[in-house]
Short mmCIF file of C-alpha atoms in Angstrom, two decimals:
data_model
loop_
_atom_site.label_atom_id
_atom_site.label_comp_id
_atom_site.label_asym_id
_atom_site.label_seq_id
_atom_site.Cartn_x
_atom_site.Cartn_y
_atom_site.Cartn_z
CA MET O 22 0.44 -0.18 0.05
CA ASP O 23 1.36 4.06 -0.58
CA ALA O 24 2.55 5.79 2.57
CA GLN O 25 -0.78 7.55 2.88
CA SER O 26 -2.81 4.67 3.51
CA ASN O 27 0.47 3.40 5.83
CA LEU O 28 0.28 6.79 7.78
CA ARG O 29 -3.51 6.46 8.69
CA GLY O 30 -3.77 2.80 9.50
CA SER O 31 -1.05 3.91 12.02
CA LEU O 32 -2.86 6.87 13.48
CA TRP O 33 -5.76 4.60 13.80
CA MET O 34 -3.60 1.97 15.56
CA ILE O 35 -2.25 4.80 17.92
CA ALA O 36 -5.86 6.06 18.94
CA ALA O 37 -7.36 2.16 19.11
CA MET O 38 -4.28 1.60 21.44
CA ALA O 39 -5.21 4.88 23.87
CA PHE O 40 -8.78 3.29 24.05
CA PHE O 41 -7.71 -0.10 24.81
CA ALA O 42 -5.34 0.94 27.51
CA PHE O 43 -8.62 2.67 29.30
CA GLU O 44 -10.51 0.09 28.60
CA ASP O 45 -8.33 -2.20 30.82
CA THR O 46 -8.17 -0.02 33.54
CA VAL O 47 -11.90 0.05 34.00
CA ILE O 48 -12.15 -3.49 33.59
CA LYS O 49 -9.89 -4.47 36.11
CA THR O 50 -11.61 -1.92 38.17
CA ALA O 51 -14.68 -3.75 37.93
CA SER O 52 -13.19 -7.05 37.88
CA ALA O 53 -12.30 -6.11 41.51
CA THR O 54 -16.03 -6.67 43.01
CA ILE O 55 -17.84 -8.58 39.60
CA PRO O 56 -17.25 -12.28 38.55
CA VAL O 57 -14.82 -12.10 35.43
CA GLY O 58 -17.63 -14.29 33.31
CA GLN O 59 -20.09 -11.70 34.26
CA VAL O 60 -17.81 -8.84 33.07
CA LEU O 61 -17.06 -10.38 30.02
CA ILE O 62 -20.96 -11.05 29.24
CA VAL O 63 -21.93 -7.27 30.27
CA PHE O 64 -19.25 -6.35 28.17
CA GLY O 65 -19.88 -8.49 25.12
CA LEU O 66 -23.47 -7.79 24.83
CA GLY O 67 -23.21 -4.07 25.47
CA GLY O 68 -20.63 -3.94 22.71
CA ALA O 69 -22.55 -6.32 20.30
CA ILE O 70 -25.69 -4.08 20.93
CA VAL O 71 -24.09 -0.93 20.20
CA PHE O 72 -22.33 -2.46 16.96
CA ALA O 73 -25.42 -4.12 15.84
CA ALA O 74 -27.17 -0.28 15.75
CA LEU O 75 -24.48 1.07 14.02
CA ALA O 76 -24.71 -1.51 11.28
CA ARG O 77 -28.10 -1.17 11.19
CA ALA O 78 -27.79 2.48 10.96
CA GLY O 79 -25.42 2.23 8.35
CA GLY O 80 -27.69 -0.35 5.84
CA GLN O 81 -24.80 -3.14 6.82
CA PRO O 82 -26.37 -6.43 6.95
CA LEU O 83 -25.41 -8.86 9.78
CA PHE O 84 -26.52 -11.81 8.48
CA THR O 85 -24.90 -13.11 5.38
CA ARG O 86 -23.07 -15.94 3.51
CA ASP O 87 -19.55 -14.32 4.15
CA VAL O 88 -20.08 -14.48 7.99
CA LEU O 89 -19.71 -17.82 7.85
CA ALA O 90 -15.84 -17.49 5.78
CA PRO O 91 -13.36 -19.39 6.95
CA ALA O 92 -11.25 -16.53 8.30
CA MET O 93 -14.38 -15.14 10.14
CA ARG O 94 -14.54 -18.94 12.24
CA ILE O 95 -10.92 -18.85 12.46
CA ARG O 96 -11.21 -15.01 14.14
CA VAL O 97 -14.11 -15.94 16.35
CA VAL O 98 -11.64 -18.87 17.96
CA PHE O 99 -8.94 -16.51 18.23
CA GLU O 100 -11.30 -13.27 19.68
CA VAL O 101 -12.30 -15.73 22.08
CA THR O 102 -8.68 -17.06 23.39
CA GLY O 103 -7.68 -13.26 23.57
CA ARG O 104 -10.59 -11.60 25.44
CA LEU O 105 -10.84 -14.56 27.74
CA PHE O 106 -7.40 -15.01 28.66
CA TYR O 107 -6.47 -11.69 28.60
CA ILE O 108 -8.86 -10.14 30.90
CA LEU O 109 -8.37 -12.99 33.41
CA ALA O 110 -4.49 -11.75 33.26
CA ILE O 111 -5.67 -8.13 34.02
CA ALA O 112 -7.56 -9.29 37.10
CA LEU O 113 -4.90 -11.22 38.01
CA ILE O 114 -1.80 -9.33 37.36
CA PRO O 115 -0.72 -5.87 37.18
CA LEU O 116 -1.90 -3.97 34.57
CA SER O 117 1.41 -2.79 33.62
CA ALA O 118 2.84 -6.32 33.49
CA ALA O 119 0.01 -7.45 31.06
CA THR O 120 0.20 -4.85 28.99
CA VAL O 121 3.91 -5.19 28.38
CA ILE O 122 3.32 -8.75 27.73
CA LEU O 123 1.01 -7.55 24.95
CA GLN O 124 3.25 -5.83 23.05
CA ALA O 125 4.71 -9.21 21.55
CA THR O 126 1.87 -9.19 19.81
CA PRO O 127 3.40 -6.86 16.60
CA LEU O 128 5.84 -9.78 16.65
CA VAL O 129 3.70 -12.39 15.99
CA VAL O 130 1.19 -10.80 14.07
CA VAL O 131 4.52 -9.74 11.56
CA ALA O 132 5.38 -13.04 11.65
CA GLY O 133 1.88 -14.57 10.40
CA ALA O 134 1.91 -11.47 8.13
CA ALA O 135 4.90 -12.89 6.29
CA LEU O 136 4.14 -16.64 6.75
CA VAL O 137 0.26 -16.47 6.06
CA PHE O 138 -0.19 -13.38 3.59
CA GLY O 139 3.54 -13.47 1.98
CA GLU O 140 4.13 -10.09 2.68
CA ARG O 141 7.77 -9.14 2.44
CA VAL O 142 10.02 -9.75 5.73
CA GLY O 143 13.69 -9.40 5.83
CA TRP O 144 15.84 -11.02 7.53
CA GLN O 145 16.76 -7.74 9.72
CA ARG O 146 12.95 -8.05 10.97
CA TRP O 147 13.07 -11.94 11.21
CA ALA O 148 16.06 -11.17 13.61
CA ALA O 149 14.06 -8.61 15.64
CA ILE O 150 11.14 -11.37 16.68
CA PRO O 151 13.55 -13.37 18.86
CA ILE O 152 14.70 -10.14 20.63
CA GLY O 153 11.16 -9.09 21.38
CA LEU O 154 10.55 -12.77 22.84
CA SER O 155 13.02 -12.82 24.69
CA GLY O 156 11.70 -9.64 26.58
CA VAL O 157 8.84 -11.24 27.28
CA LEU O 158 10.60 -14.12 28.62
CA LEU O 159 12.82 -11.64 31.00
CA ILE O 160 9.51 -10.25 32.23
CA LEU O 161 7.57 -13.72 32.85
CA GLN O 162 11.08 -15.31 34.20
CA PRO O 163 10.41 -18.85 34.04
CA GLY O 164 11.86 -21.46 36.58
CA THR O 165 12.48 -18.58 38.97
CA GLU O 166 11.00 -17.46 42.30
CA SER O 167 9.34 -13.80 40.52
CA PHE O 168 7.53 -16.46 37.79
CA THR O 169 3.60 -16.51 38.22
CA LEU O 170 1.38 -18.82 36.51
CA PRO O 171 -1.08 -15.94 35.96
CA SER O 172 1.26 -14.01 33.52
CA VAL O 173 1.06 -16.86 31.53
CA LEU O 174 -2.52 -15.92 30.83
CA ALA O 175 -1.49 -12.62 29.13
CA VAL O 176 0.67 -14.45 26.96
CA ILE O 177 -2.11 -17.24 25.43
CA GLY O 178 -4.40 -13.83 25.46
CA MET O 179 -1.66 -12.06 23.18
CA ILE O 180 -1.51 -15.05 20.83
CA GLY O 181 -5.27 -14.86 20.71
CA PHE O 182 -5.20 -11.52 20.03
CA ALA O 183 -2.44 -11.79 16.97
CA GLY O 184 -4.52 -14.67 15.61
CA ARG O 185 -7.79 -12.46 15.38
CA ASP O 186 -5.84 -9.29 13.90
CA LEU O 187 -4.35 -11.75 11.08
CA ALA O 188 -7.91 -13.56 10.43
CA SER O 189 -9.53 -9.59 10.30
CA ARG O 190 -7.15 -9.01 7.65
CA ALA O 191 -8.39 -12.29 5.72
CA ALA O 192 -11.55 -11.48 6.56
CA PRO O 193 -14.10 -11.19 3.52
CA ALA O 194 -13.89 -7.29 2.36
CA THR O 195 -17.90 -7.24 2.20
CA LEU O 196 -17.91 -7.03 5.85
CA GLY O 197 -17.50 -3.59 7.47
CA THR O 198 -16.22 -2.72 10.36
CA GLN O 199 -19.63 -2.22 12.41
CA VAL O 200 -20.25 -6.22 11.51
CA LEU O 201 -16.69 -7.39 12.30
CA GLY O 202 -17.08 -5.48 15.78
CA PHE O 203 -20.36 -7.00 15.97
CA TYR O 204 -19.32 -10.55 15.92
CA GLY O 205 -16.13 -9.55 17.71
CA PHE O 206 -18.30 -8.76 20.75
CA VAL O 207 -20.66 -11.76 20.25
CA ALA O 208 -17.04 -13.72 20.81
CA VAL O 209 -16.80 -11.83 23.78
CA THR O 210 -20.32 -12.97 25.16
CA ILE O 211 -19.37 -16.62 23.83
CA ALA O 212 -16.29 -16.26 26.26
CA GLY O 213 -17.77 -14.65 29.33
CA THR O 214 -20.94 -17.52 29.18
CA ALA O 215 -18.11 -20.58 29.52
CA PHE O 216 -16.09 -19.08 31.48
CA ALA O 217 -19.34 -18.27 34.04
CA LEU O 218 -20.34 -21.83 33.57
CA TRP O 219 -17.12 -23.47 34.63
CA GLN O 220 -16.04 -21.07 37.19
CA GLY O 221 -19.89 -21.30 38.85
CA ALA O 222 -19.70 -18.05 40.54
CA ALA O 223 -22.98 -16.32 40.95
CA PHE O 224 -23.53 -13.23 39.54
CA VAL O 225 -23.70 -9.92 41.45
CA VAL O 226 -25.77 -6.75 41.42
CA PRO O 227 -22.80 -4.13 40.65
CA GLY O 228 -22.43 -1.06 42.35
CA ARG O 229 -22.26 2.21 41.27
CA THR O 230 -18.46 2.34 40.13
CA ALA O 231 -18.55 -1.49 38.93
CA ALA O 232 -21.59 -0.26 36.98
CA ALA O 233 -19.80 2.87 35.63
CA CYS O 234 -16.82 0.92 34.83
CA LEU O 235 -18.83 -1.33 32.65
CA ALA O 236 -20.61 1.02 30.77
CA ALA O 237 -17.26 2.77 30.06
CA ALA O 238 -15.72 -0.28 28.95
CA VAL O 239 -18.67 -0.92 26.56
CA VAL O 240 -18.13 2.94 25.36
CA VAL O 241 -14.14 2.64 24.82
CA GLY O 242 -14.13 -0.69 23.65
CA VAL O 243 -16.44 -0.17 20.94
CA ALA O 244 -14.06 2.70 19.83
CA ALA O 245 -11.42 0.87 20.42
CA TYR O 246 -12.24 -2.14 18.39
CA ALA O 247 -13.67 0.12 15.53
CA CYS O 248 -9.94 1.99 15.47
CA LEU O 249 -8.40 -1.44 15.28
CA MET O 250 -10.23 -2.71 12.55
CA LYS O 251 -9.95 0.65 10.51
CA ALA O 252 -6.02 0.38 11.17
CA MET O 253 -5.57 -3.44 10.28
CA ARG O 254 -7.58 -3.02 6.97
CA THR O 255 -6.30 0.68 5.80
CA GLY O 256 -1.87 0.40 5.99
CA ASP O 257 0.35 -2.89 5.33
CA VAL O 258 -0.05 -5.17 8.80
CA SER O 259 3.81 -4.85 8.97
CA ALA O 260 3.62 -1.11 8.57
CA VAL O 261 0.60 -0.79 11.15
CA THR O 262 1.20 -2.68 13.78
CA PRO O 263 4.41 -1.74 15.36
CA PHE O 264 2.39 1.06 16.51
CA ARG O 265 0.94 -0.97 19.15
CA TYR O 266 3.82 -0.18 21.40
CA THR O 267 1.97 2.90 21.98
CA ARG O 268 0.00 1.03 24.31
CA LEU O 269 2.84 0.09 26.54
CA LEU O 270 2.54 3.82 27.47
CA PHE O 271 -0.70 4.69 27.90
CA GLY O 272 -1.01 0.82 30.28
CA VAL O 273 1.98 1.40 31.78
CA ALA O 274 0.98 5.34 32.93
CA LEU O 275 -2.54 4.12 34.15
CA GLY O 276 -0.70 1.10 35.90
CA VAL O 277 1.09 3.33 37.78
CA LEU O 278 -0.97 6.24 38.48
CA ILE O 279 -4.42 4.55 39.24
CA PHE O 280 -3.29 1.44 40.83
CA ASP O 281 -0.09 2.30 42.42
CA GLU O 282 2.02 -0.41 40.38
CA ALA O 283 5.63 -0.86 40.92
CA LEU O 284 7.89 -0.99 38.04
CA THR O 285 10.31 -4.10 38.59
CA PRO O 286 13.93 -4.23 36.93
CA ALA O 287 13.14 -6.98 34.71
CA THR O 288 9.60 -5.72 33.53
CA LEU O 289 11.71 -2.27 32.49
CA ALA O 290 14.34 -4.38 30.89
CA GLY O 291 12.14 -6.58 28.85
CA SER O 292 9.89 -3.71 27.69
CA GLY O 293 13.14 -2.03 26.80
CA LEU O 294 14.08 -5.30 24.66
CA ILE O 295 10.38 -5.66 23.22
CA VAL O 296 10.23 -1.77 22.01
CA LEU O 297 13.49 -2.26 20.90
CA SER O 298 12.76 -4.98 18.37
CA GLY O 299 9.34 -3.05 17.13
CA LEU O 300 11.65 -0.33 16.65
CA LEU O 301 13.91 -2.47 14.45
CA ILE O 302 10.96 -3.61 12.30
CA ARG O 303 9.58 -0.07 11.70
CA LEU O 304 12.90 1.16 10.87
CA ARG O 305 13.37 -1.91 8.63
CA ARG O 306 10.30 -1.06 7.29
CA ARG O 307 11.00 2.70 6.24
CA ALA O 308 14.45 1.60 4.77
CA ALA O 309 12.75 -1.13 2.47
#
């Protein structure tokens, strides 16, 4: 694609990351007093209703043959995986740590873009991928006392989101952003229902703060999702996805300011490696 398309896609991605970071914050707050399954169900239903209304207003049918395309079925599976495991992660571990781990998503997406879509990825960008993944390992610290199993949930969520983004790229062009958003939030509802049945926790009546957080999550979640879909369908995947790293700035700042989280040396060092790998990918893109 041309430079203008990549620029527009990058700006959409930055906006999406700001919204997603705020969404994480309010969901983490709500999950402190509401079962995670209930949070996912309310969040998913709210987002699905909003996107259904937007699709209807825009004259986009929600039910067509293209909805059953292989890419859409794959997308739902990855969406369920990403949403469920990542929300579990932010409920159980510091928001800043989950956000940092999530920043490995562009590495997986860039590799997937080369393997699945045949996008040109030079050896420099391939070399950047293990640098970023080593940063994730540094944060996780497997085999040490600092390692916590809930951190793995963030890794699984990251893989789910990467698969979702790649599948969104392969989704039929006839399906607009509103339709993709609708089915994305339907997948969130499915994930919440499945987890609620497995967990067996009784639903609760949200307090004022939790209810406000859930409402805010729906609003910013819809905005974030729309911006992300526009980004992934506007510019080249390998050009747009490195701007996911802006979520690191937003997420870490919110974690420190709102939840009073402390950044460990391992988290800072791992973050540096992940961002470095993203910059190498981006710089190589400009040089190409």
